[in-house]
Structures are given as structure tokens and as C-alpha cells.
């Protein structure tokens, strides 16, 4: 089970999304997951091995690394991407439930074409509208929470070159050097920017859905 | 065979699960297996190479690592996930057996053409009768495995927290030696995360068990208020047309509506359907 399987699972949801939703999914897979897998993981690959401290004291390096990097950027991004993509499964489950209901009606004698049922695209109205809107809302919440967690843990988004560590068993204060800080800062800012774009797409989609439903309601009343 | 292979095998079972069962399967694959593969494995990747002891004594590092980590978290989680997902295969085997029975029935009634055989493969089995018992057993086993592994984790690594420092006195380490674990905070975060998802899975399994029991009781009380033909003996031994027809009737009763509906839908079966007492 890896990112490829997640893509297969979410690809099915794509059919029932709005156009903005489809753009969001593409941005997620190409500019975030793919960048994470092909580039970012290599940059952070040697983060602990090449974290060098100016001391011979055994254990000091481990302790300092743990103190300054409680959870690695890569893992945080992986968790963020998993959490942000899963609300789409709510929509998939709702669509599957609607299909199941239609099949039940078919079994009870109504005439519905089975092939058409499989390929049918459900319009985003009624309870499906609420499920879809909730899923976008959750996506926004998860994105915001993870961005805050990043900001809180790493005091801003820049990777320092040097950290001063005085955790036991390091003697007094020890200088420790982070590997590839500039490259890491570049990727952090990139992932931050794409995350911001995804949040804007989600907000746009939310506005679009709300406006669409308001227009429909006003057309119904006139 | 890897996690993707397991996913392929279990996706087939998904079709015959309850809604809660499907949610459980999604939680397992997305929040446990996927997190294990894409995140946790890299956190524990350097657990031995970065395990440093404050000594130059050869062998001390290995001995202390082995003493404090008899089995790594990653391997325990992999075993747990494999054992927890496999009871679903009991259900898959039972469904395959029932489909085989239905195909036999179709051959007896003379409708063994490709279209009907395909429909047998595709239609969803209702969870009733013996399949209900198999399904409930699989859920009970899942619960049992989850609980056993959580207990093993607790016994091996009390408190679920990963320490930064362990003091080791195993031979050949001289006296007491300080050993430092790599990434303890990150490991604690992932341990807690996996523990929480494990608990969510246990809750989902319990909910599914309750749902199945309640549904079976509701069905039984409906059955008592509307008595229908009971189940007779399974297969006759004589091959006269009368016995064959009885056999067909009994099998139709056992199939609880799913095959009946399929046969009823096809207009060519109207004659035989009229003779069928269970329809």
C-alpha cells in the first residue's frame, strides 16, 4: 500500500467531483505527492546521519537531533497528505451507497440499466451536496492544522544551518550542524506554497458550491 | 506478495462486508498500512545503526540493542496487520463455497450458460445463515488479535513511550553503559498514532459485532411473526425428477432471496418458477 494505491482509490472519486475538485486532486498528486516521493525524500534521506555535532561524547548527536527534530518534515508531510486526501473517501462512500440503493430498487422490479448505473455520474445535490461540502471543510481544517503544527514545531519555515544544543549528555553547549539546510528550506517553502494553493482551491470550491445551491434555490422560488 | 497484494485480495472481500466492515477496511489500509509503509518504516529504518552506546567495547552495542528491542515495533505492526486482516479470508472462502453451490444449482436447473454464471460471480451475498456465523467469527478473531498485540506491545515496551536513554549492563558491556536511542520522540508519536488507530479499529469491530447481532435478532423476530417454509434436508440421493425438483426448491429456500431474485428476473424461468414452492 503506497501512494500509487492511494491514487487508484482517489481516482474513482474524481468522477463525481466538480472541476475545481479535479484540479485540486491533480495539484495534490503532481505537485505534492510526486515531489515528496521523487525529490524531498532524497533531500531528507541523510538527515540524521549527516547531523554532525562538535563533540566526541557518544549519544550527544542522537539526543540533540531528537531535541531539534521531534518529527521529521517528511513524515509530517506524509501524514498531512494522507489526512487531506481521505475526506474524499466520504464522498466515495456516499456515492457507493446511492448506487447500492439504486441496485436495490432494480432488484425490486424497477427498470434501470445496470451498465448505465455503473458509469452514472451523480450530481452534487441534496445529501451528497452536504457530504461533499463537509469533505472540503475537513480538508481545509486538516491543511490549516498541519501548517500550524509545522510553524509551531520549527519556529517559522526556515531550516537553520547551526543549532546550539545543551541536552544531557552533551557537555555544556555543543554546536550541531544540519545537513543541506538551504535545499531543505527551498523544499519547505515549495510545499508550503503548494499547500496554500490547495487551500485556495478548496475555498474556491466551497464558494462555488454554496453559490450554485443559492442560485438553484432562488430559481426554484421564482 | 506485498501490501499491495494483500490489498487486492481483501478488496474482493469488501463487496460482501457490511458498511462498518468497509469503513474498517479503509481505516486499516489508509491509516495503518499506508502510514506504516510511507512513514513509520523510515523512522525505524536506522534504529540499529544509530543506536549508540557510550563505550568502545566491541559487541556491547549489539547486545544492548538486542536486550532492549527483542522485536522491533515495525515487525510487530506488520505481524499485527497481517493477522488482523486475514480472518476476512474466512468470509471470502465461505462466499466462494456458496457461489460454487449456486453454480451447481444453475447446472441442475439447466441454466449453466455464461451469462448466469457471470451473474453468480457478481451478485452480493447476503450475510445470513451460515455466512453470518462465519462473518461473526472473523470479526471476533480480528478483535482477539488486536487485543493480543496491544497487550504484547504493552508488555514489551511498557507505557508505549520510547526512551531517549537506556542503561545497559549486559555482558560484555563494562559495568553500566549509557545507550542512546535514535529519534525517540518521532517514534513515540508514531507509536501513539498506531495505538489510536488500533483502538479505532477495535471500536469499529465491536460496533460491527453489535450491528450483526441486532440485525439477526430483528430478522428472527420478523421470521417468527411471518413463518415461512423451514429448511429441509440438504441434498437428496435419488435422481428422479421429483427429487431433483425438491432439491431445487430447498436450495432456493436456503439461498435467501439472492438467487431467487436472479432466477425470477429472467423471464425464461417463469415455468419452473411456478412449480417452485419456495418462491
XYZ file of C-alpha atoms in Angstrom:
501
model
C 0.000 0.000 0.000
C 1.716 3.140 -1.123
C 0.983 6.405 -2.842
C 0.119 4.587 -6.085
C -2.683 2.683 -4.394
C -3.977 5.899 -2.807
C -4.040 7.430 -6.266
C -6.058 4.452 -7.565
C -8.519 4.798 -4.693
C -8.938 8.546 -5.117
C -9.051 8.413 -8.902
C -12.508 6.906 -8.593
C -13.709 9.873 -6.560
C -12.559 12.209 -9.319
C -15.539 11.284 -11.453
C -18.002 12.822 -9.009
C -16.021 15.965 -8.216
C -16.516 19.467 -9.516
C -13.914 20.840 -11.985
C -12.171 22.674 -9.156
C -12.087 19.393 -7.241
C -10.412 17.688 -10.182
C -7.808 20.453 -10.399
C -7.194 20.128 -6.661
C -6.654 16.381 -6.968
C -4.186 16.885 -9.815
C -2.247 19.525 -7.871
C -2.185 17.175 -4.876
C -0.802 14.257 -6.812
C 1.630 16.012 -9.074
C 2.919 18.924 -7.046
C 2.827 17.419 -3.595
C 2.900 13.637 -3.515
C 5.156 13.261 -6.523
C 7.560 15.971 -5.350
C 7.617 14.320 -1.926
C 8.477 10.932 -3.372
C 10.954 11.874 -6.107
C 12.720 14.824 -4.529
C 12.014 15.659 -0.913
C 12.645 12.160 0.417
C 16.181 12.242 -1.010
C 16.915 15.637 0.485
C 15.878 14.471 3.936
C 17.268 10.960 3.449
C 20.540 11.564 5.276
C 19.145 13.962 7.862
C 20.306 12.025 10.867
C 23.498 10.503 9.509
C 24.792 13.886 8.407
C 23.669 15.735 11.503
C 27.111 16.433 12.912
C 27.886 17.745 16.389
C 31.119 19.233 17.553
C 31.770 16.689 20.291
C 33.083 13.184 20.772
C 30.540 12.483 23.517
C 28.599 9.366 22.486
C 24.860 9.872 22.438
C 25.024 13.656 22.205
C 24.230 13.642 18.494
C 21.183 11.410 18.928
C 19.841 13.477 21.760
C 20.363 16.807 20.010
C 18.813 15.561 16.799
C 15.804 14.326 18.707
C 15.539 17.603 20.576
C 15.527 19.809 17.477
C 13.561 17.496 15.152
C 10.806 15.798 17.177
C 9.189 14.689 13.925
C 10.790 14.968 10.533
C 9.331 17.213 7.806
C 8.924 14.249 5.509
C 6.774 12.328 7.955
C 4.681 15.384 8.720
C 4.060 15.923 5.013
C 3.199 12.271 4.506
C 0.677 12.425 7.357
C -0.685 15.735 6.054
C -1.203 14.300 2.585
C -2.894 11.184 3.930
C -5.250 13.188 6.144
C -6.011 15.751 3.470
C -6.872 13.172 0.825
C -9.086 10.953 2.966
C -12.203 13.185 3.271
C -12.698 12.473 -0.438
C -13.458 8.899 0.628
C -16.570 10.166 2.434
C -17.855 11.227 -0.966
C -16.885 7.876 -2.483
C -18.768 6.053 0.281
C -21.861 8.203 -0.224
C -21.821 7.581 -3.976
C -21.396 3.832 -3.379
C -24.372 3.948 -1.003
C -26.529 5.718 -3.608
C -25.545 3.122 -6.217
C -26.436 0.354 -3.794
C -29.874 1.927 -3.243
C -30.464 2.097 -6.984
C -29.456 -1.553 -7.346
C -31.904 -2.461 -4.603
C -34.693 -0.673 -6.460
C -33.680 -2.541 -9.601
C -33.925 -5.828 -7.731
C -37.384 -4.898 -6.554
C -38.589 -4.598 -10.098
C -37.927 -1.074 -11.357
C -36.340 -0.907 -14.772
C -32.846 0.532 -14.584
C -29.996 -0.253 -16.931
C -27.136 -1.880 -14.993
C -24.373 -0.668 -17.280
C -25.622 2.882 -17.051
C -25.769 2.568 -13.267
C -22.092 1.681 -13.080
C -20.958 4.625 -15.169
C -23.503 7.106 -13.914
C -22.234 10.378 -12.574
C -24.166 11.601 -9.583
C -24.989 15.276 -9.491
C -23.904 17.083 -6.388
C -27.266 17.864 -4.862
C -29.232 17.053 -1.762
C -27.443 14.920 0.867
C -24.484 14.385 -1.480
C -24.002 18.155 -1.504
C -23.710 18.142 2.282
C -21.255 15.218 2.231
C -19.156 16.916 -0.433
C -19.143 20.250 1.374
C -18.176 18.532 4.656
C -15.317 16.763 2.928
C -13.970 20.082 1.584
C -14.369 21.615 5.012
C -12.379 18.795 6.629
C -9.671 19.118 4.013
C -9.324 22.806 4.842
C -9.184 22.099 8.549
C -6.506 19.429 8.154
C -4.388 21.646 5.895
C -4.603 24.524 8.350
C -3.813 22.311 11.346
C -0.743 20.825 9.717
C 0.532 24.213 8.598
C 0.167 25.440 12.139
C 1.931 22.346 13.520
C 4.837 22.986 11.116
C 5.063 26.605 12.105
C 4.909 25.792 15.814
C 7.469 22.993 15.724
C 10.031 24.630 13.531
C 9.664 28.301 14.524
C 8.982 29.597 11.101
C 9.741 27.692 7.952
C 13.444 28.154 7.641
C 15.953 25.409 8.318
C 18.878 26.733 10.397
C 22.443 25.764 9.496
C 23.595 25.588 13.080
C 21.780 24.654 16.266
C 23.229 25.018 19.758
C 22.455 22.050 21.950
C 22.859 21.624 25.722
C 20.793 18.491 26.391
C 22.377 15.774 28.517
C 24.820 14.029 27.855
C 26.291 16.821 25.756
C 28.992 18.641 27.682
C 27.990 22.306 28.229
C 26.787 23.713 24.913
C 27.595 21.969 21.685
C 27.339 23.219 18.089
C 25.440 20.886 15.787
C 25.204 21.323 12.029
C 22.183 20.406 9.951
C 22.761 18.802 6.569
C 21.548 20.598 3.362
C 19.740 23.454 5.133
C 19.232 25.610 2.026
C 17.815 22.769 -0.041
C 15.528 21.857 2.823
C 14.352 25.454 3.167
C 13.640 25.582 -0.590
C 11.514 22.464 -0.465
C 9.754 23.566 2.713
C 8.749 26.834 1.067
C 7.692 24.998 -2.086
C 5.476 22.576 -0.156
C 4.100 25.481 1.831
C 3.230 27.382 -1.341
C 1.501 24.377 -2.900
C -0.352 23.783 0.348
C -1.526 27.407 0.178
C -2.672 26.906 -3.423
C -4.604 23.788 -2.387
C -6.284 25.710 0.415
C -7.314 28.442 -2.034
C -8.693 25.832 -4.440
C -10.679 24.307 -1.599
C -12.050 27.713 -0.587
C -12.965 28.456 -4.199
C -14.723 25.114 -4.489
C -16.646 25.777 -1.285
C -17.767 29.196 -2.551
C -18.722 27.719 -5.904
C -20.863 25.023 -4.296
C -22.597 27.496 -1.977
C -23.282 29.968 -4.785
C -24.568 27.197 -7.046
C -27.010 25.984 -4.434
C -28.194 29.534 -3.639
C -28.835 30.215 -7.321
C -30.741 26.965 -7.649
C -32.886 27.831 -4.632
C -33.612 31.320 -5.939
C -34.558 29.879 -9.358
C -36.919 27.462 -7.631
C -38.690 30.236 -5.700
C -39.136 32.483 -8.856
C 3.436 -10.731 -2.246
C 3.473 -7.368 -0.534
C 0.967 -4.993 0.997
C -0.454 -4.205 -2.444
C -1.074 -7.917 -2.992
C -2.910 -8.112 0.333
C -4.971 -5.090 -0.695
C -6.010 -6.860 -3.924
C -7.019 -9.979 -2.025
C -9.009 -8.108 0.591
C -10.733 -5.696 -1.791
C -12.673 -8.670 -3.062
C -13.969 -9.361 0.443
C -15.086 -5.751 0.695
C -18.057 -6.431 -1.530
C -19.622 -8.868 0.912
C -18.950 -6.832 4.039
C -21.281 -4.613 5.989
C -20.863 -0.829 5.742
C -18.939 -0.793 9.029
C -16.714 -3.567 7.670
C -15.855 -1.417 4.668
C -15.016 1.551 6.849
C -12.826 -0.729 8.970
C -11.007 -1.958 5.868
C -10.403 1.627 4.681
C -9.055 2.641 8.088
C -6.731 -0.382 8.093
C -5.350 0.317 4.650
C -5.095 4.060 4.735
C -4.323 4.937 8.325
C -2.348 1.879 9.347
C -0.743 0.047 6.446
C -0.083 3.150 4.390
C 1.305 5.118 7.333
C 3.468 2.110 8.184
C 4.871 1.900 4.685
C 5.356 5.564 3.805
C 6.297 6.977 7.192
C 6.963 4.592 10.053
C 9.396 2.335 8.189
C 11.731 5.234 7.515
C 11.598 6.370 11.145
C 12.680 2.932 12.346
C 14.992 2.406 9.375
C 18.182 3.367 11.185
C 17.183 2.082 14.627
C 20.176 -0.224 14.935
C 22.808 1.792 13.106
C 22.014 4.919 15.086
C 21.740 3.121 18.438
C 24.860 4.500 20.174
C 26.387 3.321 23.417
C 28.921 5.253 25.452
C 31.611 2.615 25.262
C 34.251 1.304 22.935
C 33.718 -2.314 23.995
C 33.022 -4.382 20.848
C 29.725 -6.235 20.943
C 28.204 -4.070 23.645
C 26.137 -2.082 21.136
C 24.610 -5.220 19.593
C 23.929 -6.909 22.891
C 22.247 -3.867 24.405
C 20.151 -3.263 21.314
C 19.023 -6.858 21.350
C 18.259 -6.698 25.074
C 16.047 -3.634 24.848
C 14.403 -4.362 21.475
C 13.658 -8.093 21.276
C 11.368 -7.417 18.339
C 11.126 -4.101 16.545
C 7.896 -2.093 16.532
C 7.773 -2.218 12.752
C 7.832 -6.003 12.639
C 5.236 -6.258 15.384
C 2.935 -3.906 13.483
C 3.426 -5.804 10.257
C 2.529 -9.080 12.004
C -0.430 -7.443 13.700
C -1.772 -6.059 10.436
C -1.369 -9.378 8.636
C -3.070 -11.361 11.392
C -5.849 -8.823 11.801
C -6.694 -8.711 8.095
C -6.630 -12.444 7.420
C -9.878 -13.517 9.205
C -11.632 -11.713 6.349
C -10.362 -14.552 4.164
C -12.642 -16.949 6.064
C -15.535 -14.919 4.730
C -14.047 -14.934 1.217
C -13.724 -18.727 1.348
C -17.309 -19.152 2.535
C -18.593 -16.840 -0.192
C -16.627 -18.808 -2.799
C -18.187 -22.027 -1.455
C -21.691 -20.535 -1.664
C -21.061 -19.330 -5.191
C -19.944 -22.848 -6.099
C -23.246 -24.180 -4.666
C -25.219 -21.664 -6.700
C -23.397 -22.645 -9.870
C -24.243 -26.289 -9.165
C -27.873 -25.318 -8.711
C -27.859 -23.479 -12.014
C -26.472 -26.573 -13.706
C -29.250 -28.688 -12.147
C -31.947 -26.330 -13.376
C -30.338 -26.281 -16.801
C -29.238 -22.640 -16.809
C -25.485 -23.156 -16.882
C -24.823 -20.555 -19.571
C -22.117 -17.908 -19.371
C -24.497 -15.055 -18.555
C -25.926 -16.722 -15.438
C -22.506 -17.878 -14.284
C -21.265 -14.284 -14.535
C -24.213 -13.068 -12.507
C -23.456 -15.605 -9.781
C -19.938 -14.237 -9.548
C -21.070 -10.632 -9.444
C -24.053 -10.590 -7.111
C -23.558 -9.676 -3.484
C -24.171 -12.376 -0.884
C -26.450 -11.523 1.963
C -24.970 -12.048 5.393
C -27.413 -14.620 6.769
C -27.435 -18.252 7.770
C -24.051 -19.935 7.923
C -22.326 -16.944 6.318
C -23.470 -14.886 9.294
C -21.671 -17.239 11.678
C -18.504 -17.182 9.571
C -18.606 -13.390 9.415
C -19.151 -13.063 13.168
C -16.261 -15.477 13.834
C -13.978 -13.434 11.605
C -14.886 -10.243 13.492
C -14.288 -11.978 16.845
C -10.880 -13.205 15.693
C -9.949 -9.711 14.490
C -10.823 -8.321 17.916
C -8.843 -11.034 19.616
C -5.729 -10.454 17.509
C -5.867 -6.696 18.007
C -6.181 -7.102 21.769
C -3.383 -9.678 21.947
C -0.975 -7.490 20.007
C -1.782 -4.414 22.043
C -1.050 -6.437 25.143
C 2.228 -7.738 23.695
C 3.240 -4.176 22.872
C 2.461 -3.077 26.373
C 4.434 -5.980 27.881
C 7.474 -5.464 25.655
C 7.514 -1.675 25.712
C 5.768 -0.561 28.905
C 3.974 2.747 28.622
C 4.265 2.955 24.819
C 6.829 5.701 25.186
C 10.251 5.429 23.618
C 13.031 6.500 25.994
C 15.970 8.595 24.885
C 18.405 6.768 27.104
C 18.629 3.200 28.338
C 21.148 1.919 30.873
C 22.602 -1.408 29.874
C 24.619 -3.901 31.955
C 24.532 -6.991 29.743
C 27.844 -8.822 29.136
C 30.230 -7.755 27.524
C 29.402 -4.148 28.458
C 31.653 -2.931 31.273
C 29.593 -2.098 34.405
C 26.653 0.074 33.346
C 26.685 1.766 29.978
C 24.503 4.586 28.675
C 22.922 3.826 25.330
C 21.040 6.368 23.263
C 18.141 5.584 21.004
C 17.684 7.380 17.701
C 14.601 9.578 17.127
C 12.746 8.670 20.334
C 10.206 11.481 20.075
C 9.269 10.660 16.496
C 8.976 7.001 17.442
C 6.725 7.840 20.378
C 4.496 9.953 18.109
C 4.081 7.118 15.641
C 3.558 4.536 18.391
C 0.763 6.643 19.845
C -0.717 7.191 16.377
C -0.745 3.450 15.627
C -2.207 2.776 19.051
C -5.033 5.245 18.455
C -5.866 3.769 15.047
C -5.752 0.286 16.551
C -8.301 1.385 19.173
C -10.488 2.920 16.476
C -10.388 -0.412 14.633
C -11.335 -2.274 17.831
C -14.295 0.077 18.316
C -15.383 -0.428 14.689
C -15.181 -4.202 15.100
C -17.258 -4.099 18.274
C -19.823 -1.871 16.571
C -19.985 -4.304 13.657
C -20.489 -7.233 16.015
C -23.329 -5.452 17.811
C -24.889 -4.465 14.476
C -24.785 -8.051 13.184
C -26.299 -9.466 16.370
C -29.055 -6.853 16.482
C -29.851 -7.394 12.809
C -30.023 -11.166 13.249
C -32.361 -10.770 16.264
C -34.566 -8.352 14.335
C -34.731 -10.765 11.412
C -35.551 -13.654 13.697
C -38.411 -11.775 15.365
C -39.739 -10.869 11.891
C -39.454 -14.521 10.933
C -41.499 -15.582 13.976
C -44.296 -13.213 13.077
C -44.234 -14.356 9.389
C -43.483 -18.073 9.395
C -42.276 -19.386 6.034
C -41.172 -22.848 4.851
C -38.424 -24.178 7.038
C -35.173 -25.665 5.877
C -35.317 -29.277 4.990
C -32.517 -31.734 4.426
C -29.768 -30.568 2.211
C -29.329 -32.941 -0.723
C -31.436 -35.883 -1.787
C -29.789 -39.000 -3.016
C -32.305 -40.120 -5.621
C -32.124 -38.715 -9.107
C -35.815 -38.838 -10.064
C -37.239 -35.614 -11.431
C -39.389 -35.204 -8.307
C -36.380 -35.402 -6.014
C -34.453 -33.070 -8.262
C -37.289 -30.541 -8.087
C -37.374 -30.874 -4.277
C -33.652 -30.340 -4.206
C -34.035 -27.209 -6.291
C -36.812 -25.943 -4.031
C -34.744 -26.479 -0.900
C -31.661 -24.866 -2.366
C -33.785 -21.924 -3.453
C -35.072 -21.549 0.116
C -31.536 -21.687 1.516
C -30.237 -19.011 -0.817
C -32.437 -16.471 0.964
C -33.625 -14.415 -1.888
C -30.459 -13.575 -3.802
C -30.527 -16.422 -6.321
C -34.343 -16.463 -6.316
C -34.327 -12.839 -7.462
C -31.805 -13.593 -10.156
C -33.812 -16.524 -11.458
C -37.071 -14.595 -11.190
C -35.687 -11.715 -13.249
C -35.050 -13.960 -16.215
C -38.346 -14.468 -17.972
C -37.290 -17.900 -19.328
C -37.642 -19.341 -15.861
C -41.252 -18.417 -15.321
C -42.439 -22.036 -15.845
C -40.043 -23.558 -13.380
C -40.656 -20.680 -11.001
C -44.368 -21.522 -10.924
C -43.580 -25.027 -9.806
C -41.221 -23.762 -7.110
C -42.879 -23.813 -3.746
C -40.371 -21.578 -2.044
C -40.649 -18.643 -4.465
